[in-house]
CSV table of N, CA, C and O in Angstrom, one decimal:
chain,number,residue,atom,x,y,z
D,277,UNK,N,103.9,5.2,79.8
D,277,UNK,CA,103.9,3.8,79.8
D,277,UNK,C,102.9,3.3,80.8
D,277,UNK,O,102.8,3.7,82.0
D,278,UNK,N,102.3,2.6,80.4
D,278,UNK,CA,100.8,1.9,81.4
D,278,UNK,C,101.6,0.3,81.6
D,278,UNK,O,102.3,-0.4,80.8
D,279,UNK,N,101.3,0.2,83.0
D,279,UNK,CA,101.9,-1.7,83.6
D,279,UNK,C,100.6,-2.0,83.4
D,279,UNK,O,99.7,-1.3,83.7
D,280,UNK,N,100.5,-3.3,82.8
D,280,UNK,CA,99.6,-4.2,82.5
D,280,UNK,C,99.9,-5.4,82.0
D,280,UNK,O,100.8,-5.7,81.3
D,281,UNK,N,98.9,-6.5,82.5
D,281,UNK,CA,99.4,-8.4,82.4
D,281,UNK,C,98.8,-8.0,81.0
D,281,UNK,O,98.0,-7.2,80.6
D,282,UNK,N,99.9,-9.2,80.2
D,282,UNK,CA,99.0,-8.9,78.7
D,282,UNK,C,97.9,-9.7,78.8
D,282,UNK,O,97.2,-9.7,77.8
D,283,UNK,N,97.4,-10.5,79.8
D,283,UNK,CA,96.5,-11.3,79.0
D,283,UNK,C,95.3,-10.1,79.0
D,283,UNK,O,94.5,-9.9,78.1
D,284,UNK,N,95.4,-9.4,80.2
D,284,UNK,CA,94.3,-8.3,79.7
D,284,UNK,C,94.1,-8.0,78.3
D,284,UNK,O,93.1,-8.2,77.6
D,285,UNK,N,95.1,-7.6,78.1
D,285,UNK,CA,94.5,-7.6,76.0
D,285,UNK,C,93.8,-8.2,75.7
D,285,UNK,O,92.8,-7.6,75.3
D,286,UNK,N,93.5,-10.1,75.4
D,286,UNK,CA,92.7,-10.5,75.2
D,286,UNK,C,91.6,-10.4,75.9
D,286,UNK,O,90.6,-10.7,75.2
D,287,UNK,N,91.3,-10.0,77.0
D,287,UNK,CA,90.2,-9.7,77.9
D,287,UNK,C,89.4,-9.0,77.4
D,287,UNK,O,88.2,-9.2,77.3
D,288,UNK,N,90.2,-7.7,77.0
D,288,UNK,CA,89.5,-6.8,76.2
D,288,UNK,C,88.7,-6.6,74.9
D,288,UNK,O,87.9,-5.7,74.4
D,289,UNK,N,89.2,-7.9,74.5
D,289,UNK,CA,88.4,-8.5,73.0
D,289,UNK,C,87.0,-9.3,73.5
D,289,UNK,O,86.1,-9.3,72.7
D,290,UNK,N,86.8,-9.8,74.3
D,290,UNK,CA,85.5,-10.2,74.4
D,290,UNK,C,84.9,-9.4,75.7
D,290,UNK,O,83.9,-9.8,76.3
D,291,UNK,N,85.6,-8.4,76.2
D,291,UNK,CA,84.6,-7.4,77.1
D,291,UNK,C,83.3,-6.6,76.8
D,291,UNK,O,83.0,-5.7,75.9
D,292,UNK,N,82.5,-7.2,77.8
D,292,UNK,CA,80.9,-6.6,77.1
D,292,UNK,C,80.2,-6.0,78.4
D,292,UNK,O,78.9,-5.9,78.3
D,293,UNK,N,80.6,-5.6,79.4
D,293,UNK,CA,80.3,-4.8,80.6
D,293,UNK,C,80.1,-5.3,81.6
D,293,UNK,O,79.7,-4.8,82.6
D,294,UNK,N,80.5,-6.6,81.3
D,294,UNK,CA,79.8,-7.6,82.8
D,294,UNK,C,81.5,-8.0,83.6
D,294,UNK,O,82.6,-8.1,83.0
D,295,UNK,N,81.4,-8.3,84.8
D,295,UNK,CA,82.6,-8.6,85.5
D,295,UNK,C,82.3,-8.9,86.7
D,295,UNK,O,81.1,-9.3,86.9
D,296,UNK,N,83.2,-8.8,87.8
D,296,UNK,CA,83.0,-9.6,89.2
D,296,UNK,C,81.8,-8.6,89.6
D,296,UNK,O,80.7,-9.1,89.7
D,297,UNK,N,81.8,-7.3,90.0
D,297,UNK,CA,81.1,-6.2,90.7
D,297,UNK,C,80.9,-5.0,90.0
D,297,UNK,O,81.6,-4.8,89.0
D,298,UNK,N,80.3,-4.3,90.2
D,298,UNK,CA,80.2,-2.8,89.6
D,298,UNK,C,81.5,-2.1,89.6
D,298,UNK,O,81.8,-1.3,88.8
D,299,UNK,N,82.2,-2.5,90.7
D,299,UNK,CA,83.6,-1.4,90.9
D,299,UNK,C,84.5,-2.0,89.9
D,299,UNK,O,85.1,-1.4,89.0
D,300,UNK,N,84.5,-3.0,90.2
D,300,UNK,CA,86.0,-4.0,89.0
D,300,UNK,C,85.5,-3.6,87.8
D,300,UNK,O,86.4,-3.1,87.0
D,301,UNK,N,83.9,-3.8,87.3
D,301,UNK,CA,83.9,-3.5,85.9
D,301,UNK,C,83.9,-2.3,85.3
D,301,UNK,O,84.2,-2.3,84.1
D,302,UNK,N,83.6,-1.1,85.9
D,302,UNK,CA,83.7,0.6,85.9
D,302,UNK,C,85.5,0.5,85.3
D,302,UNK,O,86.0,0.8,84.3
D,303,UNK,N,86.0,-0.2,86.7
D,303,UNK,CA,87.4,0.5,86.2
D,303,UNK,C,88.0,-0.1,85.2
D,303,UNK,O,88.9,0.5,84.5
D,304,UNK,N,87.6,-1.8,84.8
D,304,UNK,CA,88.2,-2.3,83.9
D,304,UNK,C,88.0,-1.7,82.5
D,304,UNK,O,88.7,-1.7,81.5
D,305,UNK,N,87.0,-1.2,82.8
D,305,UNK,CA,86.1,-0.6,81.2
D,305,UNK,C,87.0,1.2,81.1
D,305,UNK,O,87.3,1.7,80.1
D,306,UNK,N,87.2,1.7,82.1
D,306,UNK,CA,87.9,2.7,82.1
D,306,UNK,C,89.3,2.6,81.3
D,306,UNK,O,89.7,3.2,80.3
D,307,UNK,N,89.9,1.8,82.0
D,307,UNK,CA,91.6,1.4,81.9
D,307,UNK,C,91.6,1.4,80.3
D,307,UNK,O,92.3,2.1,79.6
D,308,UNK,N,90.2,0.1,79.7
D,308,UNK,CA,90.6,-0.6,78.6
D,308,UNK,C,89.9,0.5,77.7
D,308,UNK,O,89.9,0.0,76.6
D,309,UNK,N,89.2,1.7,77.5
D,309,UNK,CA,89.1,2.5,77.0
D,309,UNK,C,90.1,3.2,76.7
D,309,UNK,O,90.5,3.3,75.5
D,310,UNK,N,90.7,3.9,77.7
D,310,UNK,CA,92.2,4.4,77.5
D,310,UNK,C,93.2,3.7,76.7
D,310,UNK,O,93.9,4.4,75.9
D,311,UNK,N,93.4,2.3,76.8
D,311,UNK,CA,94.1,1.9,76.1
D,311,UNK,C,94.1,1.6,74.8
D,311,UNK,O,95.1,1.7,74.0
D,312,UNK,N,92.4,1.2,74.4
D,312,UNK,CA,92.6,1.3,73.2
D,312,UNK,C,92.2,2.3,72.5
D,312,UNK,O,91.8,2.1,71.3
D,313,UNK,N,92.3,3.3,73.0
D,313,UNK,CA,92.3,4.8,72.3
D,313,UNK,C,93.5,5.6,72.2
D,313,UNK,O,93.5,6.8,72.1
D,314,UNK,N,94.6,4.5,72.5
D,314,UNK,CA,96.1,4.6,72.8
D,314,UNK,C,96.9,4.1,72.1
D,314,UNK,O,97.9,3.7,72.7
D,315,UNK,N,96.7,3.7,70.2
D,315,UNK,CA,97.1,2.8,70.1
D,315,UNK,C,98.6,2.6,69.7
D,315,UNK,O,99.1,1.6,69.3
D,316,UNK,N,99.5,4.2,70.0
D,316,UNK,CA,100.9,3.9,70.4
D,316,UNK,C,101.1,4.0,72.2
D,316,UNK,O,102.1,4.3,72.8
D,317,UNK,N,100.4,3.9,72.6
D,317,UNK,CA,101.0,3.9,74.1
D,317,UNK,C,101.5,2.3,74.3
D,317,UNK,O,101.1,1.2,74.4
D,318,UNK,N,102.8,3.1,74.5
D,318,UNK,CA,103.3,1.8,75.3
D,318,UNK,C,103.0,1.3,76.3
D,318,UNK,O,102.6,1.8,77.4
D,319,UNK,N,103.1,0.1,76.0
D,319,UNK,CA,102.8,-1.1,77.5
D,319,UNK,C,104.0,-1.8,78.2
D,319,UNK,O,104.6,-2.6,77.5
D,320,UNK,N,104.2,-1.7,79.3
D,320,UNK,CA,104.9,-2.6,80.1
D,320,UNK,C,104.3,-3.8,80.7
D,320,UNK,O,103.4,-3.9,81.5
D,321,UNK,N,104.8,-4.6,80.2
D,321,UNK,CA,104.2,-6.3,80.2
D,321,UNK,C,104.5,-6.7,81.4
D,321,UNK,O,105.6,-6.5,81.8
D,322,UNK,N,103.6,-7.3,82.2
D,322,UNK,CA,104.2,-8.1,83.3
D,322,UNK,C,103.4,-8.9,84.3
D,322,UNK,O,102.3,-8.5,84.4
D,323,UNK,N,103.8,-10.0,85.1
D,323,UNK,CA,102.9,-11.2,85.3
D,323,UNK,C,102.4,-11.1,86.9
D,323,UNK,O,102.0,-12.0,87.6
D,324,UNK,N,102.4,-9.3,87.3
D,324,UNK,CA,102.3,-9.3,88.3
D,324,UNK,C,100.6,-8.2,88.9
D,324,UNK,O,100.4,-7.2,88.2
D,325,UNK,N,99.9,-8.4,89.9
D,325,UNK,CA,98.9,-7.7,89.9
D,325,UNK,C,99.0,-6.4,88.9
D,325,UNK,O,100.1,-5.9,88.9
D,326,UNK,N,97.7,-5.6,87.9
D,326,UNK,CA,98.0,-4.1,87.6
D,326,UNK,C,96.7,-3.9,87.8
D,326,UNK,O,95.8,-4.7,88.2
D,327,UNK,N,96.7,-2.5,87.4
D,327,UNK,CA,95.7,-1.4,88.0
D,327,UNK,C,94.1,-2.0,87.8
D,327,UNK,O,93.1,-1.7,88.5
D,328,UNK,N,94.0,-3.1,86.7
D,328,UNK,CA,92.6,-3.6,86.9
D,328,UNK,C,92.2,-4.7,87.4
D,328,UNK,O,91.1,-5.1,87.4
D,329,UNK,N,93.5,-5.4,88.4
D,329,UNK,CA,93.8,-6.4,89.1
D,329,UNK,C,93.2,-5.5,90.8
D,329,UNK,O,92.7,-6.0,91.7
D,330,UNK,N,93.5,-4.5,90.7
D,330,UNK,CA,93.8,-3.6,92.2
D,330,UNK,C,91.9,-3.5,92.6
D,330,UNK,O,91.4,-3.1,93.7
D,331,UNK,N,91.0,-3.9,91.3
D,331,UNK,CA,89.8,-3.9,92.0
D,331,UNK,C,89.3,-5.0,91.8
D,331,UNK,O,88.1,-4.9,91.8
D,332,UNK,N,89.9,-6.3,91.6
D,332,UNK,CA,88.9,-7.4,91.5
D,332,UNK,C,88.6,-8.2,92.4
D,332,UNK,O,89.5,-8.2,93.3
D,333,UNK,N,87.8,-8.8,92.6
D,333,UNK,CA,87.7,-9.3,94.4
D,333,UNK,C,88.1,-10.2,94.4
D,333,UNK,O,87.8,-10.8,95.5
D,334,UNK,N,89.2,-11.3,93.3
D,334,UNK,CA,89.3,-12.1,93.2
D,334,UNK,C,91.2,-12.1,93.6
D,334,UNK,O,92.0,-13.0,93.5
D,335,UNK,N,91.4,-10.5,94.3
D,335,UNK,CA,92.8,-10.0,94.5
D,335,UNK,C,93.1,-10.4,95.8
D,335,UNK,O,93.1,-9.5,96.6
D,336,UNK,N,93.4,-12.0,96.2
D,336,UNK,CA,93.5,-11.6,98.0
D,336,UNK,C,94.9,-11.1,98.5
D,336,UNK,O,95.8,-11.8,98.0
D,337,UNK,N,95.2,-10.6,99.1
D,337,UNK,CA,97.1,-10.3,99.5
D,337,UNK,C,97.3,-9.7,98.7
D,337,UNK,O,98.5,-9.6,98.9
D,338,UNK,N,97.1,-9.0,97.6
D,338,UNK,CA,98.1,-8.7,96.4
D,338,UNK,C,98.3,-10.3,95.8
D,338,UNK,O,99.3,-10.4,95.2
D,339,UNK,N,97.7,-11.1,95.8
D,339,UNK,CA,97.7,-12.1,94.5
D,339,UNK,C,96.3,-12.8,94.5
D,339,UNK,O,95.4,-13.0,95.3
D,340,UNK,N,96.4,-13.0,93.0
D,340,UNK,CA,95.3,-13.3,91.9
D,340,UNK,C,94.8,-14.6,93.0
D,340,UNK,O,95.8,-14.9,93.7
D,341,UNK,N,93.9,-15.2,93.4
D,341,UNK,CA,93.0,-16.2,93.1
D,341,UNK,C,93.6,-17.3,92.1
D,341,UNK,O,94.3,-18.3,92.5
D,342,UNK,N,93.3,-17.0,90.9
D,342,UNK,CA,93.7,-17.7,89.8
D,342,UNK,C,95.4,-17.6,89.3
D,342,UNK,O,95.8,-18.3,88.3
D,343,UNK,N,96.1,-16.9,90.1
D,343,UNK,CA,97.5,-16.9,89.5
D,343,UNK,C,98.5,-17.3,88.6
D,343,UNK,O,99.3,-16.8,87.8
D,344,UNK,N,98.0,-19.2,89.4
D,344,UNK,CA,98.9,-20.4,88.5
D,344,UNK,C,97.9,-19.5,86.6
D,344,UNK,O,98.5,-18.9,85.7
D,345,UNK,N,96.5,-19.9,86.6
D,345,UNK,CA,96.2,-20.2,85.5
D,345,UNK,C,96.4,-18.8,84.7
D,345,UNK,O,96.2,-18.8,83.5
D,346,UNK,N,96.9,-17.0,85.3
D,346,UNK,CA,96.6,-16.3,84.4
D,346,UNK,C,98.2,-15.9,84.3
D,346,UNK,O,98.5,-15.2,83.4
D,347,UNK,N,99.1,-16.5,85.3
D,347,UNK,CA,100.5,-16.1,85.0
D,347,UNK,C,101.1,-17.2,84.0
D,347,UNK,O,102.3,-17.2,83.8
D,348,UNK,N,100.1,-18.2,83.2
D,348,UNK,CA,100.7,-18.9,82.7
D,348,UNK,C,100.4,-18.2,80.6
D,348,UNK,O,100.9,-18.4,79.5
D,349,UNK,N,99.1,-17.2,81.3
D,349,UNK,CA,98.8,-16.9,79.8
D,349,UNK,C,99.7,-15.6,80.1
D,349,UNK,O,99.9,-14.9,79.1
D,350,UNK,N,100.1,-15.2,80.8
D,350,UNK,CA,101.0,-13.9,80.8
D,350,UNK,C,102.2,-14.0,80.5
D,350,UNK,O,102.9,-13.0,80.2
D,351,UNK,N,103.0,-15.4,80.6
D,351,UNK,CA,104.6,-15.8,80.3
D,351,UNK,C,104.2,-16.4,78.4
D,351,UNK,O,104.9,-16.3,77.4
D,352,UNK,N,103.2,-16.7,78.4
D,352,UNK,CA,103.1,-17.0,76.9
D,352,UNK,C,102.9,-16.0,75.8
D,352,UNK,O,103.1,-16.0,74.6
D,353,UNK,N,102.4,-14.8,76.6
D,353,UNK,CA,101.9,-13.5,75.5
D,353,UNK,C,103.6,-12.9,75.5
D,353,UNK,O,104.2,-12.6,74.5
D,354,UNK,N,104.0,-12.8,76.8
D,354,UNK,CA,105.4,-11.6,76.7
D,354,UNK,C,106.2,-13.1,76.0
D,354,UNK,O,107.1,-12.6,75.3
D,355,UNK,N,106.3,-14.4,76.0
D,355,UNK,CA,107.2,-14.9,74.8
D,355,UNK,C,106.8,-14.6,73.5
D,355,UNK,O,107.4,-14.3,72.5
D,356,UNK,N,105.3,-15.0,73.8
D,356,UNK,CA,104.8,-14.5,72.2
D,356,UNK,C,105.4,-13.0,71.3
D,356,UNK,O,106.0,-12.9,70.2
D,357,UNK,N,105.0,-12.1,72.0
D,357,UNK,CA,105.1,-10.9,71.4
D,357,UNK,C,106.6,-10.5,71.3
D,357,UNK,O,107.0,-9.5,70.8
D,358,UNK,N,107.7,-11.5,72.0
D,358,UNK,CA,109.4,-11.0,72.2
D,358,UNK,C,109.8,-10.2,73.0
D,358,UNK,O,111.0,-9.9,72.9
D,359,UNK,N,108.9,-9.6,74.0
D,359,UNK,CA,109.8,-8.3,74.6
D,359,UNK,C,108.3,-8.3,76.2
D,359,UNK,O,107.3,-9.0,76.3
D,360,UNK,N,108.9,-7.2,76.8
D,360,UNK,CA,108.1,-6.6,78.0
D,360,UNK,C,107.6,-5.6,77.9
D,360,UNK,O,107.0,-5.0,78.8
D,361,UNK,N,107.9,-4.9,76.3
D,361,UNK,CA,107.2,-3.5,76.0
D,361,UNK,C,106.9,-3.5,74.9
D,361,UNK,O,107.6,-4.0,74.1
D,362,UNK,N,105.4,-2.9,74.6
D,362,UNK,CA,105.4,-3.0,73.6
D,362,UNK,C,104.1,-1.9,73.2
D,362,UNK,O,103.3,-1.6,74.1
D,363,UNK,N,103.9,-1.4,72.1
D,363,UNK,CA,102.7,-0.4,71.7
D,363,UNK,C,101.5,-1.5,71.5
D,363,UNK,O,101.6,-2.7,71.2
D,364,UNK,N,100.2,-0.7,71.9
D,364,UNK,CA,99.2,-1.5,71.7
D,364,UNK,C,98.5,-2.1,70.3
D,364,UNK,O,97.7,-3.0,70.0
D,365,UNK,N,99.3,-1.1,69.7
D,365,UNK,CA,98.5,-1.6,68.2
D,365,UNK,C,99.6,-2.4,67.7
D,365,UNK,O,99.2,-3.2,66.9
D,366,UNK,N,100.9,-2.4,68.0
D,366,UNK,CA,101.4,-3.5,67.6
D,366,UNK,C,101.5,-4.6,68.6
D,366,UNK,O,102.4,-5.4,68.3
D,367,UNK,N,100.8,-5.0,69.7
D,367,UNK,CA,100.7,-6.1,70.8
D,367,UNK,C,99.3,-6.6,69.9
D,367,UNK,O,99.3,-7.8,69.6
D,368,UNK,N,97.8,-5.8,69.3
D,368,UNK,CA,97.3,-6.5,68.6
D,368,UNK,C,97.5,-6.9,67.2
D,368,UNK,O,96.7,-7.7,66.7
D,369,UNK,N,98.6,-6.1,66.4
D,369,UNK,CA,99.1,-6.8,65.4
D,369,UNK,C,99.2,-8.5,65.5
D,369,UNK,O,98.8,-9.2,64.7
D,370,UNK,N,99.7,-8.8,66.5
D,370,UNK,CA,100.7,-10.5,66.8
D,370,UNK,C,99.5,-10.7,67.4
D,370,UNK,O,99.2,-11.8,66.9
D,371,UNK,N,98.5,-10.4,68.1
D,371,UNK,CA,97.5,-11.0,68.7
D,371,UNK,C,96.4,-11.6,67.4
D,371,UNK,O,95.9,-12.7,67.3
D,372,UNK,N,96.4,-10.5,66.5
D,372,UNK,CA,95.7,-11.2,65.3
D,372,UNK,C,96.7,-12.1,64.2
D,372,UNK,O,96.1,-12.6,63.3
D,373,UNK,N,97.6,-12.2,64.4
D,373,UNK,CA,98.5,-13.4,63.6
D,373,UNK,C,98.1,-15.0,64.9
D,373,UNK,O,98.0,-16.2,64.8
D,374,UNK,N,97.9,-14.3,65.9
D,374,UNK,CA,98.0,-15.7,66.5
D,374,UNK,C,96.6,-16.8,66.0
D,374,UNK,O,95.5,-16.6,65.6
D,375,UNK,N,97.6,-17.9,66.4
D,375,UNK,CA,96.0,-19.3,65.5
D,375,UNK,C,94.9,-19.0,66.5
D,375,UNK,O,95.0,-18.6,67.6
D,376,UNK,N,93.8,-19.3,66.0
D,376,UNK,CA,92.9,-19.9,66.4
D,376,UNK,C,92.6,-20.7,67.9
D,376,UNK,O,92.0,-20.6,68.9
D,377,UNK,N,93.5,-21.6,67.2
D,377,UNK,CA,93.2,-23.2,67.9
D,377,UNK,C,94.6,-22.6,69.4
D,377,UNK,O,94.2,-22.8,70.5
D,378,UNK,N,95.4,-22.1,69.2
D,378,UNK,CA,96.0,-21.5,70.7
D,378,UNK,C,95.3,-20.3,71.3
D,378,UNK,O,95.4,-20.2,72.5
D,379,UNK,N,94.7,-19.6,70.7
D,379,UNK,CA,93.9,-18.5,71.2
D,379,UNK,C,92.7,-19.5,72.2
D,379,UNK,O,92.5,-19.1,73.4
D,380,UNK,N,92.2,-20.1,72.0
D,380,UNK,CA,91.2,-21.7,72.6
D,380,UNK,C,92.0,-22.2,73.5
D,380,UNK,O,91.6,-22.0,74.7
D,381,UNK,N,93.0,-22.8,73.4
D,381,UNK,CA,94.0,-23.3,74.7
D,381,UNK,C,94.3,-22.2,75.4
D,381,UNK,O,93.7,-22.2,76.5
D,382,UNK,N,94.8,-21.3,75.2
D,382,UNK,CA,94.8,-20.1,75.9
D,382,UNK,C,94.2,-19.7,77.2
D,382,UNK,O,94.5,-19.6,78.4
D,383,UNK,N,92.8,-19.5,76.2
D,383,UNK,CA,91.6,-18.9,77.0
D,383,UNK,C,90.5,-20.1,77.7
D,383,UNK,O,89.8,-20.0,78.8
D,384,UNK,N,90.5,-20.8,77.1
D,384,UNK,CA,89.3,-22.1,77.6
D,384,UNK,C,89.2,-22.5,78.7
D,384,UNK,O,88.3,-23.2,78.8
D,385,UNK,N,90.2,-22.2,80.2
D,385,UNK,CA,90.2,-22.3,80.6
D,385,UNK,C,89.5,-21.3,82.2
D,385,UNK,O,89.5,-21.6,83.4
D,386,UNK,N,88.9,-20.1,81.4
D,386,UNK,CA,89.0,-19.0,81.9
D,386,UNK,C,87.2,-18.7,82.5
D,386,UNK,O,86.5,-18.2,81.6
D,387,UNK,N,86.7,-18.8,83.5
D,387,UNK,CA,85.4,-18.5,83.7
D,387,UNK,C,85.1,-18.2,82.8
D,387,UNK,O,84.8,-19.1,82.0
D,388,UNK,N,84.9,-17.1,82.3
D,388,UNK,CA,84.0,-15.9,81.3
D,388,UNK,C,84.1,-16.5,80.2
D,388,UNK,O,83.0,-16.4,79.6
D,389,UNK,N,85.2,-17.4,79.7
D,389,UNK,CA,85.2,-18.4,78.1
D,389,UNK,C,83.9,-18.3,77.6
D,389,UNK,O,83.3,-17.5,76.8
D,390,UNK,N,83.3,-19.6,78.4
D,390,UNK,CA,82.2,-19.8,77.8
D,390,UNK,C,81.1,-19.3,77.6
D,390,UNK,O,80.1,-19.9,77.2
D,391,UNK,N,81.3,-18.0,78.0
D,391,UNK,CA,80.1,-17.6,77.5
D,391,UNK,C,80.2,-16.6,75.8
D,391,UNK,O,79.4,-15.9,75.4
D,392,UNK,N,81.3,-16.9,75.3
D,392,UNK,CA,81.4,-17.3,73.7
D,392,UNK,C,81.8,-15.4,73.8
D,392,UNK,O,82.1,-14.9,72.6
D,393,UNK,N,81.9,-14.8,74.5
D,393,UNK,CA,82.3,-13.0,74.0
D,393,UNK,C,83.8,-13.2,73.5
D,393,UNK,O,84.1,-12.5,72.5
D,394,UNK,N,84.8,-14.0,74.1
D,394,UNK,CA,86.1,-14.0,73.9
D,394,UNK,C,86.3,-14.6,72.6
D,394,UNK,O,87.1,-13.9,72.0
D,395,UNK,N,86.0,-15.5,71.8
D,395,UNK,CA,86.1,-16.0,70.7
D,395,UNK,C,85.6,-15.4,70.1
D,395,UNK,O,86.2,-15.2,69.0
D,396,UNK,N,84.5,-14.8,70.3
D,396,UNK,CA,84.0,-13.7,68.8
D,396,UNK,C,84.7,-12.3,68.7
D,396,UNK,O,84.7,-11.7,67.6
D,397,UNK,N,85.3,-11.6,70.0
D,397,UNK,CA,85.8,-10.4,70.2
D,397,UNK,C,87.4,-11.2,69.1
D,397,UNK,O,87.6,-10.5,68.1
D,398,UNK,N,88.1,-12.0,69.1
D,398,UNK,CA,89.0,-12.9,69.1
D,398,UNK,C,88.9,-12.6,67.1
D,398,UNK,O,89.6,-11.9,66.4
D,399,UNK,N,87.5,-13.5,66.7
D,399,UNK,CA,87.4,-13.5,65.5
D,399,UNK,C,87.0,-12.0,64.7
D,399,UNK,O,87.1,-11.8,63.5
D,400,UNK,N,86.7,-11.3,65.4
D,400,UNK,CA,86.4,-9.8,65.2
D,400,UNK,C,87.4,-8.9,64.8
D,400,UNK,O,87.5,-7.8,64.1
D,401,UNK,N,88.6,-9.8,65.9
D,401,UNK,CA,89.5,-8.5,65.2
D,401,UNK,C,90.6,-9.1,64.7
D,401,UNK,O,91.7,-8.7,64.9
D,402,UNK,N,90.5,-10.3,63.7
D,402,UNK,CA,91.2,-11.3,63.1
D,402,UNK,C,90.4,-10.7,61.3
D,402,UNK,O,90.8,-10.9,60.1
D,403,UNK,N,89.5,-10.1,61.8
D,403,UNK,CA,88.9,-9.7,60.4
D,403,UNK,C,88.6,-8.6,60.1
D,403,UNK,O,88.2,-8.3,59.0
D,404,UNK,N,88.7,-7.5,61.2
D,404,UNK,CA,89.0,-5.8,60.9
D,404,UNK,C,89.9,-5.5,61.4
D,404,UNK,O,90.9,-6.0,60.9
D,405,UNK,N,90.2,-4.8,62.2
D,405,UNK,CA,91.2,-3.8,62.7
D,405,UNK,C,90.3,-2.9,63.8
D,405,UNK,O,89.2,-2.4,63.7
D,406,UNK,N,91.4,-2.9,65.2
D,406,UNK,CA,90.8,-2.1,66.1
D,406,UNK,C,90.9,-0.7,65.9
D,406,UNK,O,90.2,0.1,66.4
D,407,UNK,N,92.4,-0.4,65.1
D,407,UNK,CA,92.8,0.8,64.6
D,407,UNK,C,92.8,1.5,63.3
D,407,UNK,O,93.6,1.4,62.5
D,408,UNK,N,91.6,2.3,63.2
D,408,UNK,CA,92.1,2.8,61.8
D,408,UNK,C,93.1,3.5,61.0
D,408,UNK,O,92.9,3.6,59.8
């Protein structure tokens, strides 16, 4: 079982190599390889620093910078999905049922938004599948 905030998941859908520093983005790109080449490994959901939180420089004290705005997409994904555990390929099952227009409230709020990777990573896997 891997601890991880879900909003990471969506993170993962418009991740294209770029991030705070070379160190944060190495390991984020590590983690999220693993995981989605994991697509029954379970995940333990939760709204508190994890392992790709532990290099971003945006970590002061053991808490986020951004907190308020990423613990608020982390209480909406674990209501979304019903539970605190869950397999990855079924966390992006419900992640591809979700609308549009909440995937945008969601995320819009989020530096990296705008530079349009999250919406297309978003629509990408609303129309294939990450798992074959």
């Amino acid at each position: 079982m891997v601890k991880l905030r879900p909003h990471h998941l969506l993170c993962f859908l418009g991740f294209r190599g770029l991030g705070y520093n070379d160190h944060f983005t190495q390991n984020f790109s590590q983690i999220r390889t693993k995981i989605l080449k994991s697509p029954e490994l379970l995940l333990e959901l939760e709204t508190q620093p994890d392992d790709i939180c532990k290099n971003c420089p945006e970590l002061i004290n053991g808490l986020c910078r951004s907190n308020d705005k990423v613990s608020k997409k982390d209480v909406f994904l674990i209501t979304f999905f019903n539970t605190k555990a869950i397999a990855v390929e079924d966390a992006y099952k419900k992640i591809k049922a979700l609308e549009e227009r909440k995937f945008n409230a969601l995320c819009q709020d989020c530096e990296w938004y705008p530079l349009g990777f999250c919406l297309e990573g978003f629509r990408k896997l609303k129309s294939t599948s990450l798992f074959p």
